[in-house]
Coordinates of C-alpha atoms in Angstrom, one line a residue:
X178 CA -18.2 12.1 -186.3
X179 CA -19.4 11.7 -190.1
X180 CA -22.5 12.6 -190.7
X181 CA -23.4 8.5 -191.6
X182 CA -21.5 7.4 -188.2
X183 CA -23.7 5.6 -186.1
X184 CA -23.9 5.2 -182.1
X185 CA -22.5 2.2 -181.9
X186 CA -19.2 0.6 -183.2
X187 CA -19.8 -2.7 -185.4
X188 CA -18.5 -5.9 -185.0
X189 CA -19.3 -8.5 -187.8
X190 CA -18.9 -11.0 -190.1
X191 CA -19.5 -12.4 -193.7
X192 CA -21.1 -15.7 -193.2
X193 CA -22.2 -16.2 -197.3
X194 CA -21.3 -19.8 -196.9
X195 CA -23.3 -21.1 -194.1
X196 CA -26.4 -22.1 -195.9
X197 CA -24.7 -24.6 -198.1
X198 CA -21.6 -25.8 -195.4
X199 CA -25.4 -26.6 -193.6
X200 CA -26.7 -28.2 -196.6
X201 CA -23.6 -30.4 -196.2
X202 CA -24.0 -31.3 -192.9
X203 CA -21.0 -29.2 -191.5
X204 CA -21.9 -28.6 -187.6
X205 CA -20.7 -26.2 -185.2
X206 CA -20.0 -26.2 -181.6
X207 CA -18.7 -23.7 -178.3
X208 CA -15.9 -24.7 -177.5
X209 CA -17.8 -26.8 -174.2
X210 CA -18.7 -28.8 -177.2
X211 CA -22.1 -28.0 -177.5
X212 CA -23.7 -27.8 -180.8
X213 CA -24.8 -24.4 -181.8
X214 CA -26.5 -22.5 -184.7
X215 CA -23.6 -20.7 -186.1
X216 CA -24.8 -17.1 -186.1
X217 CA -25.9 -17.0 -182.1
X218 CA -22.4 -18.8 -181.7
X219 CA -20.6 -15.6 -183.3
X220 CA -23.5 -13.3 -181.1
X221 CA -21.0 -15.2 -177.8
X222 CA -18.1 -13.4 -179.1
X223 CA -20.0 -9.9 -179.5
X224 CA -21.0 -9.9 -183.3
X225 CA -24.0 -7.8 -184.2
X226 CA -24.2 -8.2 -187.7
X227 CA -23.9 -10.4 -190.8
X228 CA -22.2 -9.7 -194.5
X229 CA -24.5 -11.1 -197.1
X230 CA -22.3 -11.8 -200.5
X231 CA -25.3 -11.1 -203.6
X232 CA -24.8 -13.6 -207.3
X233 CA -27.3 -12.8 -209.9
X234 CA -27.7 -16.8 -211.1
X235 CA -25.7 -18.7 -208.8
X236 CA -25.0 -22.5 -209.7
X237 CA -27.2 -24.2 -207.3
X238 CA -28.7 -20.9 -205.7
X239 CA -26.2 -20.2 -203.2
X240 CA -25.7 -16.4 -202.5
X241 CA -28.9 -16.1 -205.5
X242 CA -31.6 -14.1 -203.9
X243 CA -34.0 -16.4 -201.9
X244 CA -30.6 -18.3 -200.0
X245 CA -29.8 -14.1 -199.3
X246 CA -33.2 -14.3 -197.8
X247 CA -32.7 -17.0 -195.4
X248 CA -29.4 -15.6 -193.8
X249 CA -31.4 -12.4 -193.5
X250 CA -33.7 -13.4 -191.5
X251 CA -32.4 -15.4 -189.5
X252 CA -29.8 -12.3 -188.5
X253 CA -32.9 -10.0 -187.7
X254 CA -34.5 -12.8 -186.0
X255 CA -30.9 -12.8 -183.5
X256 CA -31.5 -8.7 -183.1
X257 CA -28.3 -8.6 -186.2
X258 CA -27.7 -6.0 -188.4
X259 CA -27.6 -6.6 -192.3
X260 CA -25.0 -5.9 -195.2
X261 CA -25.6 -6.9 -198.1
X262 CA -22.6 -7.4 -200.8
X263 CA -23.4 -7.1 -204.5
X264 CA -21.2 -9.0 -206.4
X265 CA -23.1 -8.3 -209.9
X266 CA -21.5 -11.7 -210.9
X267 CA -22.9 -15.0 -211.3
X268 CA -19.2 -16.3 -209.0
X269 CA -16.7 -14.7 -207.4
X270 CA -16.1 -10.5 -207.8
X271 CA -12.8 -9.4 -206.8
X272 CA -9.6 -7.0 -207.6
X273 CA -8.4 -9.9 -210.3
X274 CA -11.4 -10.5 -212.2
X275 CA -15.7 -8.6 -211.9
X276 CA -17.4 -11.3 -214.7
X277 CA -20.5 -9.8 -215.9
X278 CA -23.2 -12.0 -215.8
X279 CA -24.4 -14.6 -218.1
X280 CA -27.5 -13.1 -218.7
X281 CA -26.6 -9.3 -219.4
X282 CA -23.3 -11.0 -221.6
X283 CA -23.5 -8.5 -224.6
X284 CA -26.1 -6.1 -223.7
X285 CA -24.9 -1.7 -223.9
X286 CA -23.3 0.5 -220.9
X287 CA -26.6 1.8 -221.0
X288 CA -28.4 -1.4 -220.7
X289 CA -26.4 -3.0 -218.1
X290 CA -26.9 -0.2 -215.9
X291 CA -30.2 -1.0 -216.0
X292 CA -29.6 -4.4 -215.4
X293 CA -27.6 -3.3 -212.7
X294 CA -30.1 -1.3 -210.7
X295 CA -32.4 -3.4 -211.5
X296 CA -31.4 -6.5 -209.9
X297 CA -29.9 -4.4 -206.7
X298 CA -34.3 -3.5 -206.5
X299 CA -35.0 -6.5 -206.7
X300 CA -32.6 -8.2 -203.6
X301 CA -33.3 -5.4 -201.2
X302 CA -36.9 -5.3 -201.9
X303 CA -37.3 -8.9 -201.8
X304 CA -35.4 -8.4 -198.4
X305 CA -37.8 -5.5 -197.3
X306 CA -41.0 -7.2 -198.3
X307 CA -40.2 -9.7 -195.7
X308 CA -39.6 -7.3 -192.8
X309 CA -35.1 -6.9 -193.3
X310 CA -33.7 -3.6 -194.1
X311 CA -30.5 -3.9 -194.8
X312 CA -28.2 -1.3 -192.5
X313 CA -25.4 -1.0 -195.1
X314 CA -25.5 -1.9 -199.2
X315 CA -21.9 -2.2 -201.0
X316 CA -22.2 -1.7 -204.8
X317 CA -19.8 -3.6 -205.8
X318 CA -17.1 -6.4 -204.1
X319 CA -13.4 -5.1 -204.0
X320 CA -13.9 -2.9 -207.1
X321 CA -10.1 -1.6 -207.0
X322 CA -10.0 -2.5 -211.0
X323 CA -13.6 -1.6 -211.6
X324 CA -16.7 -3.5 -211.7
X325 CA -18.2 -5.6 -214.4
X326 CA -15.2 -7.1 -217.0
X327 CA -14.1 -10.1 -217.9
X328 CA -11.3 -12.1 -218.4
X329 CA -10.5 -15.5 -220.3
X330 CA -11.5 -18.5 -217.8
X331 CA -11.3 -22.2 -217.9
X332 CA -13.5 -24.9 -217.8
X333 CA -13.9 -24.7 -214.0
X334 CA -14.3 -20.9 -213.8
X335 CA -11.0 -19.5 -212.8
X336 CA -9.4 -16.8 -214.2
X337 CA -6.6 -18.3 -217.3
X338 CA -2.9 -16.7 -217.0
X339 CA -0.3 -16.6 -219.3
X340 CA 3.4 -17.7 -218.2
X341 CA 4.0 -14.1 -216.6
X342 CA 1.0 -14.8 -214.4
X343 CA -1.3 -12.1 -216.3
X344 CA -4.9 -12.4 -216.9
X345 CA -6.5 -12.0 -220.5
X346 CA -9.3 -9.2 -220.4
X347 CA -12.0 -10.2 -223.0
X348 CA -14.7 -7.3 -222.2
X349 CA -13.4 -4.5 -220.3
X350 CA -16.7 -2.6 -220.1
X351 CA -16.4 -1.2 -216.4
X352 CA -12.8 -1.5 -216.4
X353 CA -11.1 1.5 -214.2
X354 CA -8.3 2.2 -216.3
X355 CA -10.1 1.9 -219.7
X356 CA -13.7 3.0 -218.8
X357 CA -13.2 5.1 -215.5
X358 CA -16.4 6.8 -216.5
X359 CA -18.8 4.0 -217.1
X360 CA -16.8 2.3 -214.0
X361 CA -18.2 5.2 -211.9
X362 CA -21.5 5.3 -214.0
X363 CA -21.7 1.4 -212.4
X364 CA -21.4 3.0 -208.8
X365 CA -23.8 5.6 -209.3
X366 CA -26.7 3.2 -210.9
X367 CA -26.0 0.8 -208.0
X368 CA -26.4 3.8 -205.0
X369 CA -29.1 5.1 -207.0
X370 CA -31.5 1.8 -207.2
X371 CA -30.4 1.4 -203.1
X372 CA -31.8 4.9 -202.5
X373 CA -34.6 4.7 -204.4
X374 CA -36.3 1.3 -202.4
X375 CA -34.1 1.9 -198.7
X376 CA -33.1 5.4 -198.7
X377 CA -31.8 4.7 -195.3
X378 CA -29.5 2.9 -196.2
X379 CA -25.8 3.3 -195.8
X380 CA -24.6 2.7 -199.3
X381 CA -20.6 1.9 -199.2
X382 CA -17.5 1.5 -202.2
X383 CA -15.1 -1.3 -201.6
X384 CA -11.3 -1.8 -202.3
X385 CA -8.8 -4.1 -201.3
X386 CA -5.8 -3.5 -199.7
X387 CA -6.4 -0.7 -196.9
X388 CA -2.8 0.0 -196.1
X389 CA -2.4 1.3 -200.7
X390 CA -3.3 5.0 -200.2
X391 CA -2.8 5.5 -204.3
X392 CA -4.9 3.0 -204.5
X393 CA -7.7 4.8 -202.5
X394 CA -7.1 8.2 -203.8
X395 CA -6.9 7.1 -207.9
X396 CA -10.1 4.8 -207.2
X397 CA -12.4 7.1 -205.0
X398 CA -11.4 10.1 -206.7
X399 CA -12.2 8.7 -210.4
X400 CA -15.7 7.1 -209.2
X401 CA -16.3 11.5 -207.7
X402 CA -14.9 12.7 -210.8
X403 CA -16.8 11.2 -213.2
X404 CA -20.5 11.7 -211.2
X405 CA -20.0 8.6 -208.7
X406 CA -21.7 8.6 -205.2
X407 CA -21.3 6.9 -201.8
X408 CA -22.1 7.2 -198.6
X409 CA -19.2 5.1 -196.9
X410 CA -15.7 3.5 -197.6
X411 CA -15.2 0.0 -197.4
X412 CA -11.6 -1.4 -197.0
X413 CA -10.3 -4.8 -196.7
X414 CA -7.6 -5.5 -194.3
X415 CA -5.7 -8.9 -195.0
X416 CA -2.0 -8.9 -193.6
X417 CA -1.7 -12.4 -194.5
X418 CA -2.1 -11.9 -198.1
X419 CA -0.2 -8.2 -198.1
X420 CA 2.6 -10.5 -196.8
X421 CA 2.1 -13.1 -198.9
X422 CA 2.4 -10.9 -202.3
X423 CA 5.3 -9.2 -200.8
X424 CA 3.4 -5.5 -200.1
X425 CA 4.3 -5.3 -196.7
X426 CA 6.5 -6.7 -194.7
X427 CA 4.9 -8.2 -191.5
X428 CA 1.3 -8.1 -189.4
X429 CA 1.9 -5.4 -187.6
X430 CA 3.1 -2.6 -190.1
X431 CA 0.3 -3.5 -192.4
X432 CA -2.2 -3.0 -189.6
X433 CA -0.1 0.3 -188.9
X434 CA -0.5 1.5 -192.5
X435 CA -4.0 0.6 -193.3
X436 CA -5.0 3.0 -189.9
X437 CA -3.2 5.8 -191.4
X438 CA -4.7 5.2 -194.5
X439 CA -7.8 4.6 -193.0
X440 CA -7.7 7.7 -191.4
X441 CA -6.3 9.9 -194.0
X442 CA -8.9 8.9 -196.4
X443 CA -11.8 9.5 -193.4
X444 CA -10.6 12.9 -193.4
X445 CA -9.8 13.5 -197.8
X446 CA -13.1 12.0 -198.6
X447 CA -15.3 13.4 -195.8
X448 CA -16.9 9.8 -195.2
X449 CA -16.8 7.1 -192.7
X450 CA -15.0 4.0 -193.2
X451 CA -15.8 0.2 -192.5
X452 CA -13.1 -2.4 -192.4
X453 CA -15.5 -5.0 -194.1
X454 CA -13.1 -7.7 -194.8
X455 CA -10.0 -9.2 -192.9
X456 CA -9.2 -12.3 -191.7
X457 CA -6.4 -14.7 -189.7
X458 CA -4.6 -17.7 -190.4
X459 CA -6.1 -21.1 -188.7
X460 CA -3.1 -23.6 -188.1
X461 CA -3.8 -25.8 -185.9
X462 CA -0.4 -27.5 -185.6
X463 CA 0.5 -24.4 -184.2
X464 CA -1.5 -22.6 -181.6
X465 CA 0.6 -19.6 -181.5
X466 CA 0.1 -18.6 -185.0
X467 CA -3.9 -18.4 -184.0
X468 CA -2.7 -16.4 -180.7
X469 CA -1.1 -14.1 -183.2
X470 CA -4.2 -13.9 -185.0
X471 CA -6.4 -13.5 -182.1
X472 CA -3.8 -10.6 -180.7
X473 CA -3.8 -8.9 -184.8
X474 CA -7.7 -8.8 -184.5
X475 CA -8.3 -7.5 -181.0
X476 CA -5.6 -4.4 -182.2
X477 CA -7.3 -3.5 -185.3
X478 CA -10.7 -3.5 -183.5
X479 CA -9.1 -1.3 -180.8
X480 CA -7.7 1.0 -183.0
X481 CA -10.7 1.3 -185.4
X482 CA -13.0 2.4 -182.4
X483 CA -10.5 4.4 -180.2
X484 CA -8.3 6.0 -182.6
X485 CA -9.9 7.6 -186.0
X486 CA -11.7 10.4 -184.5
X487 CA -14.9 7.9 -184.9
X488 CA -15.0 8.1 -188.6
X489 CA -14.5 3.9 -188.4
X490 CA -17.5 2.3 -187.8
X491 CA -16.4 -1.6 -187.5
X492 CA -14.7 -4.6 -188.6
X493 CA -16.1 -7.7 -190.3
X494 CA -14.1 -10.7 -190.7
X495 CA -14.9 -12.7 -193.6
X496 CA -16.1 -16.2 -193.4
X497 CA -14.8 -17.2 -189.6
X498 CA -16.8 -20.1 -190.1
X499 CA -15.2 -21.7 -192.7
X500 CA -13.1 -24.6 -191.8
X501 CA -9.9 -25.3 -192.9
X502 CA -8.6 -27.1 -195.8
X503 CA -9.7 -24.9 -199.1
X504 CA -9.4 -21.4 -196.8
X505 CA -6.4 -20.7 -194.7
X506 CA -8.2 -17.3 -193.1
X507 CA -11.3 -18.6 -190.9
X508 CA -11.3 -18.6 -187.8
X509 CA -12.8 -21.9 -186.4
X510 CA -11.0 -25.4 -186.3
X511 CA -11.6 -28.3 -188.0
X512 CA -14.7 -29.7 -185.4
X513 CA -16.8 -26.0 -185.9
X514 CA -15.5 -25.1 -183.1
X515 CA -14.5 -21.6 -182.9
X516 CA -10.0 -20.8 -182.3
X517 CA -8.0 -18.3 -180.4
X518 CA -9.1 -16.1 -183.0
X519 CA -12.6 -15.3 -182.4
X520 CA -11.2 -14.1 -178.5
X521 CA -9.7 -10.9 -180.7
X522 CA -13.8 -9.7 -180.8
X523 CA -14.0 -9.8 -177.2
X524 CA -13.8 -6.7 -175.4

């Protein structure tokens, strides 16, 4: 066991959105159709703990600080554990595009370190002032590129590509391949302002793709080269979407490889990993794809606790509770009622 493994083998989920699917008067029911607060539905299916997605100035304050708030304590108020998820974005951090945000927009490496920390104080001791200490902190959301560059967007906020499909960078400040070192000065300000106001928390990296081991070893390796610190790995573990880009070619070998790599990177890195991400297809035309699903989830939790010498300390599936239509990976039907899938959490 790693010196940050815990007792007790997580099971989890990201529920960012459920503030505002509230505000617009989504519902959600057991499947006796009863209508149930979403997070003691998930508690049913043996979740014990929440992922908490973190903007700096949302558009209309979801995922801002005080809408964080709520979510957190309402989980402590259910007994549930807390991670938070620093996006250090106004929107939507991820392997394809980290937008710095509006207000630190021109400011020095230097300087937006200190925006960085700062803001990361101020979350987790708002959170702390009102009785939540979050368990687990990630500095960063999938930072397989990096953490804080931009690319040229549209009107509406997406990421513009060219007729090859390529993005235009327009700041590459924390870019990995440009800037590996202020990328892993980012890290290193961000575990640094979490140690500094919850030193007990367990501060944790995060990368896409789980079954890339290059991936793993260029990313974590630069961000330890270049002064870098973390307590845990965080993976995410999509087989939907390896498939769908044509990484891997079914379920069950991406599953396979992101265990070995899960594994192998336990051992490399000396740290304990968390599958924080991953997440099933909802078709509802077609029970058996969710049987699939449910079947996928159940094998990756099985494996995670049973076989990695402990060094994997849970699974969170991201946004379950998301209903279909925009998302394809939830996990609940089109009433709020929860699918085959959420039977994978069962034990």
């Amino acid at each position: 066991m790693g010196a940050w493994a815990q007792s007790d083998f997580v099971k989890g989920a990201d529920i960012s959105s459920l503030t505002e699917q509230e505000a617009h008067g989504v519902k959600f029911h057991d499947k006796a159709g009863q209508e149930r607060e979403c997070m003691s539905l998930l508690k049913d299916y043996q979740l014990n703990a929440v992922r908490l997605r973190v903007w700096v100035n949302p558009r209309g304050g979801w995922c801002g600080q005080d809408d964080v708030l709520k979510k957190a304590l309402r989980a402590k108020a259910l007994g549930m554990d807390v991670m938070l998820c620093f996006h250090y974005g106004d929107w939507w951090a991820d392997p394809a595009k980290q937008p710095i945000p509006a207000s630190w927009l021109g400011h020095s490496y230097k300087q937006m370190k200190k925006d960085l920390a700062q803001h990361t104080r101020e979350v987790i001791s708002l959170l702390k002032n009102n009785g939540v200490t979050p368990r687990w902190v990630q500095v960063g959301n999938e930072t397989s590129n990096g953490m804080l560059w931009n690319v040229k967007r549209g009107p509406n906020g997406w990421e513009l590509k060219d007729e090859n499909g390529n993005t235009t960078i327009t700041d590459d400040m924390g870019h990995i391949k440009t800037h590996p070192k202020e990328y892993a000065g980012f890290i290193r300000a961000g575990y640094d302002a979490v140690k500094k106001v919850s030193p007990e928390s367990i501060v944790i990296i995060h990368l896409d793709n789980g079954f890339d081991p290059n991936l793993y070893d260029y990313n974590l390796g630069t961000v330890l080269r270049y002064g870098g610190k973390f307590d845990m790995i965080g993976m995410s573990l999509y087989p939907y979407w390896a498939m769908e880009s044509k990484k891997e070619p079914t379920a069950e070998k991406t599953i396979t490889d992101c265990m070995a790599n899960l594994r192998r990177v336990a051992k490399k890195f000396g740290k304990d990993v968390m599958i924080v991400e991953t997440g099933f297809e909802v078709d509802e035309a077609h029970p058996e794809v969710m049987e699939a699903g449910k079947e996928q989830l159940a094998r990756i939790i099985r494996e995670a606790r049973l076989e990695t010498d402990g060094r994997c300390r849970g699974v969170f599936y991201w946004e379950p509770q998301i209903l279909p239509g925009g998302y394809k990976l939830g996990a609940f039907d089109r009433q709020g009622t929860p699918t085959a899938i959420m039977d994978g959490f069962v034990e």
